[in-house]
mmCIF file of C-alpha atoms in Angstrom:
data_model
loop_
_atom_site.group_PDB
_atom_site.id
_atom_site.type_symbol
_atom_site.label_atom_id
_atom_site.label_comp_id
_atom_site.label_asym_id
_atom_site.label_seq_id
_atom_site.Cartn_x
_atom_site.Cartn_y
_atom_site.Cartn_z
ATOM 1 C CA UNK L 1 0.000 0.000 0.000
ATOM 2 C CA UNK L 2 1.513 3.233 -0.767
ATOM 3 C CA UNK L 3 2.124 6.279 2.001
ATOM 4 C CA UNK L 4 -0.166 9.060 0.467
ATOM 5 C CA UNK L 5 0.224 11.833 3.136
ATOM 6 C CA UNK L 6 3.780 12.359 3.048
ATOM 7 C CA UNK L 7 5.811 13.940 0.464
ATOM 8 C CA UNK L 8 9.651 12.932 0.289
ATOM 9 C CA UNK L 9 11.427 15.725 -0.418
ATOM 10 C CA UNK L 10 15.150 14.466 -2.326
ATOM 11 C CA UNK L 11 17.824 17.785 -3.171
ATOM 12 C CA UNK L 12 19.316 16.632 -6.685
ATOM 13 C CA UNK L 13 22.550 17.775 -8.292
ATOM 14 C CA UNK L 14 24.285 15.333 -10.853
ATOM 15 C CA UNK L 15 22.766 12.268 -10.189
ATOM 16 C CA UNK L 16 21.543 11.140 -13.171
ATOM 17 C CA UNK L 17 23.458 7.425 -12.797
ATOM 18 C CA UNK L 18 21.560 6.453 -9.638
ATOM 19 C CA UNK L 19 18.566 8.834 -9.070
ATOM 20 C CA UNK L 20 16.243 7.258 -11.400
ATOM 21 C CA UNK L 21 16.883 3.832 -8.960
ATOM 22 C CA UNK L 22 16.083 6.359 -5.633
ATOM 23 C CA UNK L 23 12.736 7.163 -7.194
ATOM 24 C CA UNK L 24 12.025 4.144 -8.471
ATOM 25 C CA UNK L 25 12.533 2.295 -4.963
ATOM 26 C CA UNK L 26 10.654 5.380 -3.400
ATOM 27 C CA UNK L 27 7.789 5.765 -5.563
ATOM 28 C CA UNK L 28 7.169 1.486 -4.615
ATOM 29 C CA UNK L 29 6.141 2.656 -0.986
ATOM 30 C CA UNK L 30 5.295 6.398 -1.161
ATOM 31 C CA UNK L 31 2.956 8.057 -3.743
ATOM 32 C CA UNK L 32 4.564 11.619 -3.724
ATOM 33 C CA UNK L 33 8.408 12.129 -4.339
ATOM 34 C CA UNK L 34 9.243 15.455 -5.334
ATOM 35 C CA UNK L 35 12.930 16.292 -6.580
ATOM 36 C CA UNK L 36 14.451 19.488 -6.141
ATOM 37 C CA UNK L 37 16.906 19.907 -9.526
ATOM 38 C CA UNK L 38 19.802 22.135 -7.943
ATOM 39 C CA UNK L 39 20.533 23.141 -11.761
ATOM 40 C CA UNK L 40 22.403 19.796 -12.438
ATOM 41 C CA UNK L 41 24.473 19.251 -15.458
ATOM 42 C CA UNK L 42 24.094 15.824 -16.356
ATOM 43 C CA UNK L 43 20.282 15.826 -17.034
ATOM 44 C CA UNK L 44 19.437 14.602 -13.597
ATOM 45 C CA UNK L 45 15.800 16.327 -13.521
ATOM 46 C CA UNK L 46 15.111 14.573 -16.444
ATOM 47 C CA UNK L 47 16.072 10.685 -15.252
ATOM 48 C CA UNK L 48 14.227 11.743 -12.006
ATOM 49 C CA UNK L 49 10.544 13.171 -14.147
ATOM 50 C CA UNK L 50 10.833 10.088 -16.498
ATOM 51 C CA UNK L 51 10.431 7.791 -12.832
ATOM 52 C CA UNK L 52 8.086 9.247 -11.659
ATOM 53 C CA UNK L 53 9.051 12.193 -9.547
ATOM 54 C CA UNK L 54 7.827 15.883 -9.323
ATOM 55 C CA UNK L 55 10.680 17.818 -10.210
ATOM 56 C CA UNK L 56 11.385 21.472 -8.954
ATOM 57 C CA UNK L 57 14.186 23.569 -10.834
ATOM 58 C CA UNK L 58 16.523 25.994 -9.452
ATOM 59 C CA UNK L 59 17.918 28.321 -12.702
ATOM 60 C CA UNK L 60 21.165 28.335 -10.490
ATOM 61 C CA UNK L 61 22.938 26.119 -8.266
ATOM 62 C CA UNK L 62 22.164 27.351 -4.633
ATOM 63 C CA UNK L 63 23.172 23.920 -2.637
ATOM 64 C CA UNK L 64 21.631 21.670 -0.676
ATOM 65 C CA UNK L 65 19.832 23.108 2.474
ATOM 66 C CA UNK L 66 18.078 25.716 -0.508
ATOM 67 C CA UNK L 67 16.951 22.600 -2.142
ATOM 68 C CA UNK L 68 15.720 21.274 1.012
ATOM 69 C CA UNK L 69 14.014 23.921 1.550
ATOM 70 C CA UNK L 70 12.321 24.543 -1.538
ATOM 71 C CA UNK L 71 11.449 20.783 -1.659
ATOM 72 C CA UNK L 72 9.525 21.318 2.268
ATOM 73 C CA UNK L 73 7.388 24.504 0.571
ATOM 74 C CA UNK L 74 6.340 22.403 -2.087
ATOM 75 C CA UNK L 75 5.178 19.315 0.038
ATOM 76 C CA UNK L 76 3.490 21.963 2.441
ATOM 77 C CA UNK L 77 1.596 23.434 -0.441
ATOM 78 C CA UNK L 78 -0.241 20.336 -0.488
ATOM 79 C CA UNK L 79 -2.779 20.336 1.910
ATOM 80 C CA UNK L 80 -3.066 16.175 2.350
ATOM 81 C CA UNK L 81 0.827 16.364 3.595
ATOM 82 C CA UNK L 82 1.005 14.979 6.953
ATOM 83 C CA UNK L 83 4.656 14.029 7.179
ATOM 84 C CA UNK L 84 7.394 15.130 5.117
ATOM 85 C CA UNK L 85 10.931 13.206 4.551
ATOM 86 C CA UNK L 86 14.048 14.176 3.622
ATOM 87 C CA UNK L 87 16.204 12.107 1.733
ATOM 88 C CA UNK L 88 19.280 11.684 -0.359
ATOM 89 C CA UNK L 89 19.652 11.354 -4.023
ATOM 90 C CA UNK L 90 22.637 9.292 -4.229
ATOM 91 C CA UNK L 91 21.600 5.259 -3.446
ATOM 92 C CA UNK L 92 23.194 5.453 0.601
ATOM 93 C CA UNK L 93 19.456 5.372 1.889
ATOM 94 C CA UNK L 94 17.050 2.588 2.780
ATOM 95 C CA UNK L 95 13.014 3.094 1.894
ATOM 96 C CA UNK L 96 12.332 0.744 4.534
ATOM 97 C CA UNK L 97 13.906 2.942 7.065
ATOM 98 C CA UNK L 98 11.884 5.929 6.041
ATOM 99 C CA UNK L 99 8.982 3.779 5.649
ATOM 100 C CA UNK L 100 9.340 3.131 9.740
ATOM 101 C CA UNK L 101 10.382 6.076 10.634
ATOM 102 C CA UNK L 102 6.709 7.695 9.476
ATOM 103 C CA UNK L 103 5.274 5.161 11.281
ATOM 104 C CA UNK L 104 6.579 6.193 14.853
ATOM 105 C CA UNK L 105 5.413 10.067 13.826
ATOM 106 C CA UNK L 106 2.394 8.176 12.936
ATOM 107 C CA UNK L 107 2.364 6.355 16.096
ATOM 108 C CA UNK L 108 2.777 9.817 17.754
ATOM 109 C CA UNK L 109 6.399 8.946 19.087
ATOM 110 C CA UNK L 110 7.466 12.165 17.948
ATOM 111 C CA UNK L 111 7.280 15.073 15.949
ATOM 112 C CA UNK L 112 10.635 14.472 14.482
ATOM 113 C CA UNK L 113 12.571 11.574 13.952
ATOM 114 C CA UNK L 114 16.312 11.409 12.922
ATOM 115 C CA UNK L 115 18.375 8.707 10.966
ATOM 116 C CA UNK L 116 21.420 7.308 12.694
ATOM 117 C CA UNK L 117 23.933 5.271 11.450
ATOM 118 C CA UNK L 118 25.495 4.797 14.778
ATOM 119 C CA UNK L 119 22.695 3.519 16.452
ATOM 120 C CA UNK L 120 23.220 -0.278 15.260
ATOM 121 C CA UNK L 121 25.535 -2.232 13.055
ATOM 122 C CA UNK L 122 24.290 -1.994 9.979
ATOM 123 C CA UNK L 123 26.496 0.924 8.600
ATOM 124 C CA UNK L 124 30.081 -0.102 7.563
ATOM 125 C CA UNK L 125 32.059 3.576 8.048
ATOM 126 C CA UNK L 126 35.913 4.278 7.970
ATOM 127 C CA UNK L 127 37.962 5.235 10.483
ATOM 128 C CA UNK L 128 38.691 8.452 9.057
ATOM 129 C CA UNK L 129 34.749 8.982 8.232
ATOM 130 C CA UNK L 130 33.817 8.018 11.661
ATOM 131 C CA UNK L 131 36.530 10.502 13.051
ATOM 132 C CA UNK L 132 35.740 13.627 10.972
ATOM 133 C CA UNK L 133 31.696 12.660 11.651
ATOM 134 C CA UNK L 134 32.495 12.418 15.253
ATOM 135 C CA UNK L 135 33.710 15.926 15.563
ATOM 136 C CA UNK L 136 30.823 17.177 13.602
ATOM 137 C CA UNK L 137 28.670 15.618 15.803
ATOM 138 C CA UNK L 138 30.374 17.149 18.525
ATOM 139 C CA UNK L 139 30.502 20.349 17.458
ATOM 140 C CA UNK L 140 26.627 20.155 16.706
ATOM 141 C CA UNK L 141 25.431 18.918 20.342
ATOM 142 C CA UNK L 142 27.874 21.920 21.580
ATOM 143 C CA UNK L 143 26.492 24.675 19.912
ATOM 144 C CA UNK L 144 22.653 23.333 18.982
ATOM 145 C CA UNK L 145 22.093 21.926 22.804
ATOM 146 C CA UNK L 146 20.373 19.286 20.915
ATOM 147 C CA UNK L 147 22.902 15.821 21.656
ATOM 148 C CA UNK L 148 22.129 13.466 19.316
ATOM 149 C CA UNK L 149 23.880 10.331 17.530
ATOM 150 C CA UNK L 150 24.374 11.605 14.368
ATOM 151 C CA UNK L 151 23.356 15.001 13.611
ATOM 152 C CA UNK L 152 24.152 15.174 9.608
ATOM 153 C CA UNK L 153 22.248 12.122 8.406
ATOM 154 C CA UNK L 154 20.294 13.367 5.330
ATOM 155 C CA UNK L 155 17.595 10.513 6.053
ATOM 156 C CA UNK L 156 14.720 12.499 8.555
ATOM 157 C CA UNK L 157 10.875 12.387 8.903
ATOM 158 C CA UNK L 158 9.340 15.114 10.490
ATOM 159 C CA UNK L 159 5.539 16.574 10.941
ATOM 160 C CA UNK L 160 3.715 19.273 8.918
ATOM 161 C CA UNK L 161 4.027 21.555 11.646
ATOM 162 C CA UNK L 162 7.780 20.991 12.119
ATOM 163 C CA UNK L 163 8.526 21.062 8.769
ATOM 164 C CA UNK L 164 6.423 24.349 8.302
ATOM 165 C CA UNK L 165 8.405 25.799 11.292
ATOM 166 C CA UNK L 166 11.601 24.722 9.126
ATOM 167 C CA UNK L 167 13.799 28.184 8.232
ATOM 168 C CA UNK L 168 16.948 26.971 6.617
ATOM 169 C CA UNK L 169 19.501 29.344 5.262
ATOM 170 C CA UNK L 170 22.580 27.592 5.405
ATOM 171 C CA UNK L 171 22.316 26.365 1.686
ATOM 172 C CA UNK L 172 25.416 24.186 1.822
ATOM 173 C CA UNK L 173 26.069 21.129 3.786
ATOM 174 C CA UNK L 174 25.906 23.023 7.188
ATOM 175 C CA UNK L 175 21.865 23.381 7.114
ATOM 176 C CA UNK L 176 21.809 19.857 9.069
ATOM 177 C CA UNK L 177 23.013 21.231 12.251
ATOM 178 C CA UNK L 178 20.810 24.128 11.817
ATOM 179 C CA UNK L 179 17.808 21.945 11.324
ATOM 180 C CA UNK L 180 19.236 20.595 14.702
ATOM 181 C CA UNK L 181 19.145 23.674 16.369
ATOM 182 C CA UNK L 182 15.550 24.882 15.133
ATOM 183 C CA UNK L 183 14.511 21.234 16.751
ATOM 184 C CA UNK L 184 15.937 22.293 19.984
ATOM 185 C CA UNK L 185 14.555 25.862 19.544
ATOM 186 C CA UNK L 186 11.185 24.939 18.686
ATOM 187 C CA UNK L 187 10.618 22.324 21.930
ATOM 188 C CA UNK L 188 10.026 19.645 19.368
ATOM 189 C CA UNK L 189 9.853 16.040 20.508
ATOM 190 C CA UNK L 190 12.595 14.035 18.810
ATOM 191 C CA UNK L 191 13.997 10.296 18.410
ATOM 192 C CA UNK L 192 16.451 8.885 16.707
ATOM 193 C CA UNK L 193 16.222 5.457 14.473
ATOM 194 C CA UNK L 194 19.062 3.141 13.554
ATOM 195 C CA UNK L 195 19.332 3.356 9.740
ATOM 196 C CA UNK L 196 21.387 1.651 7.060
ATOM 197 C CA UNK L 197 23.840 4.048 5.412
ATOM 198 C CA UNK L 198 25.219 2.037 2.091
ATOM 199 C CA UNK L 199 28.987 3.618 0.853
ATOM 200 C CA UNK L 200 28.941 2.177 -2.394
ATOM 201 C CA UNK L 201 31.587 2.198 -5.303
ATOM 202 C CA UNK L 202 29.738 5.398 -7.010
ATOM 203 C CA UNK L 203 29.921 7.708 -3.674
ATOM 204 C CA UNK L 204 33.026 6.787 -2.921
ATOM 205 C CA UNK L 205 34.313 8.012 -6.538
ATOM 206 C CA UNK L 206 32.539 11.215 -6.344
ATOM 207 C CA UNK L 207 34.125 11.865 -2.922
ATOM 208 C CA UNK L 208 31.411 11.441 -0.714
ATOM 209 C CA UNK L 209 32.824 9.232 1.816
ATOM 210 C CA UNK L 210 35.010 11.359 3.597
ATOM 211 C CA UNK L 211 35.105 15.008 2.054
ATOM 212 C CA UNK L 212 31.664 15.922 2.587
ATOM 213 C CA UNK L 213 32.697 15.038 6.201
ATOM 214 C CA UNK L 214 35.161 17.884 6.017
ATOM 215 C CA UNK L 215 32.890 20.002 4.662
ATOM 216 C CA UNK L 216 30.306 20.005 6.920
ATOM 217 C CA UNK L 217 32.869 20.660 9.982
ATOM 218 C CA UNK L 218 34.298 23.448 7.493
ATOM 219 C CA UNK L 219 31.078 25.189 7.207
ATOM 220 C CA UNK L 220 30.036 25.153 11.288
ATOM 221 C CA UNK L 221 32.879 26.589 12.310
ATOM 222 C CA UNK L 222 33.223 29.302 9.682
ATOM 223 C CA UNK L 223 29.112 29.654 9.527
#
């Protein structure tokens, strides 16, 4: 049975080798999926439209929390959205675990829940991953006074009202520990569930596995 009150919201920039998969898998167990083209290169709007996605265009590339962000306004402009979910264009998330994680905002666990891949054993990371994501994670529980697992997991499910609540204006890859601190800010009840993060041979060759790591610690402390 598909999910039809939730939208999931999935920021897209050159993708096109794996995003038509994402939807595919997505559009299986929910029956909205709206992409947010960041003004890719490689035709990635396209692959997503032709599999079944709504696809949003930004004329310029603006980065990911933008995208996020435009992706939550269009799911809230649909007055059936109940739940919206974040998640990641490039094959490293599981349906099933966003496909459980509405269920505990369904169950009224939360208003919020939060993907971590440190919560079981599931994700395989490297040392040097782990370390870099560590001090993120640090940093983020310091300064947001939210302490969670793993604070810059792309994979969350949130309410209508927390999502409508959302104001993110770090574009780039910092807007997950300011997503963190708007939690914390708003009062929000939040959980965190154990999900599968899959490194596979494609994000490791576009650099994902480690310098998006650096990035994100980059762009807190120089925020």
């Amino acid at each position: 049975m598909l999910v039809e009150d939730a939208w999931v919201v999935v920021p897209l920039y050159n993708e096109a080798a794996v995003v038509g998969d994402v939807v595919t898998g997505l559009r299986r167990s929910f029956a909205h999926v709206v992409c947010v083209d960041d003004a890719s290169r490689d035709g990635s709007g396209e692959v997503a439209e032709r599999t079944g996605a709504r696809v949003v265009r930004h004329p310029v590339n603006l980065g990911q929390g933008a995208a996020l962000q435009t992706g939550v306004d269009w799911a809230l402009a649909d007055p059936g959205c109940r739940f919206v979910v974040t998640f990641d264009a490039d094959g490293q998330h599981q349906v099933a675990d966003a496909l459980a994680m509405v269920e505990r905002l369904r169950a009224g666990e939360a208003d919020v829940v939060i993907g971590s891949r440190f919560l079981d054993e599931r994700t395989r990371v490297g040392a040097l991953k782990k370390a870099v994501l560590r001090a993120g994670i640090i940093y983020s529980n310091a300064t947001t006074g939210v302490r969670m697992t793993d604070a810059h997991n792309g994979l969350r499910a949130m309410t209508r009202a927390v999502a409508a609540s959302l104001d993110i204006t770090q574009n780039r890859m910092a807007h997950a520990s300011e997503i963190v601190e708007q939690i914390g800010r708003g009062g929000w009840r939040w959980v965190e569930h154990p999900v599968e993060i899959l490194y596979t041979d494609y994000s490791v060759k576009k650099g994902q596995s480690v310098l998006n790591s650096v990035n994100i610690v980059t762009e807190l402390i120089f925020k």
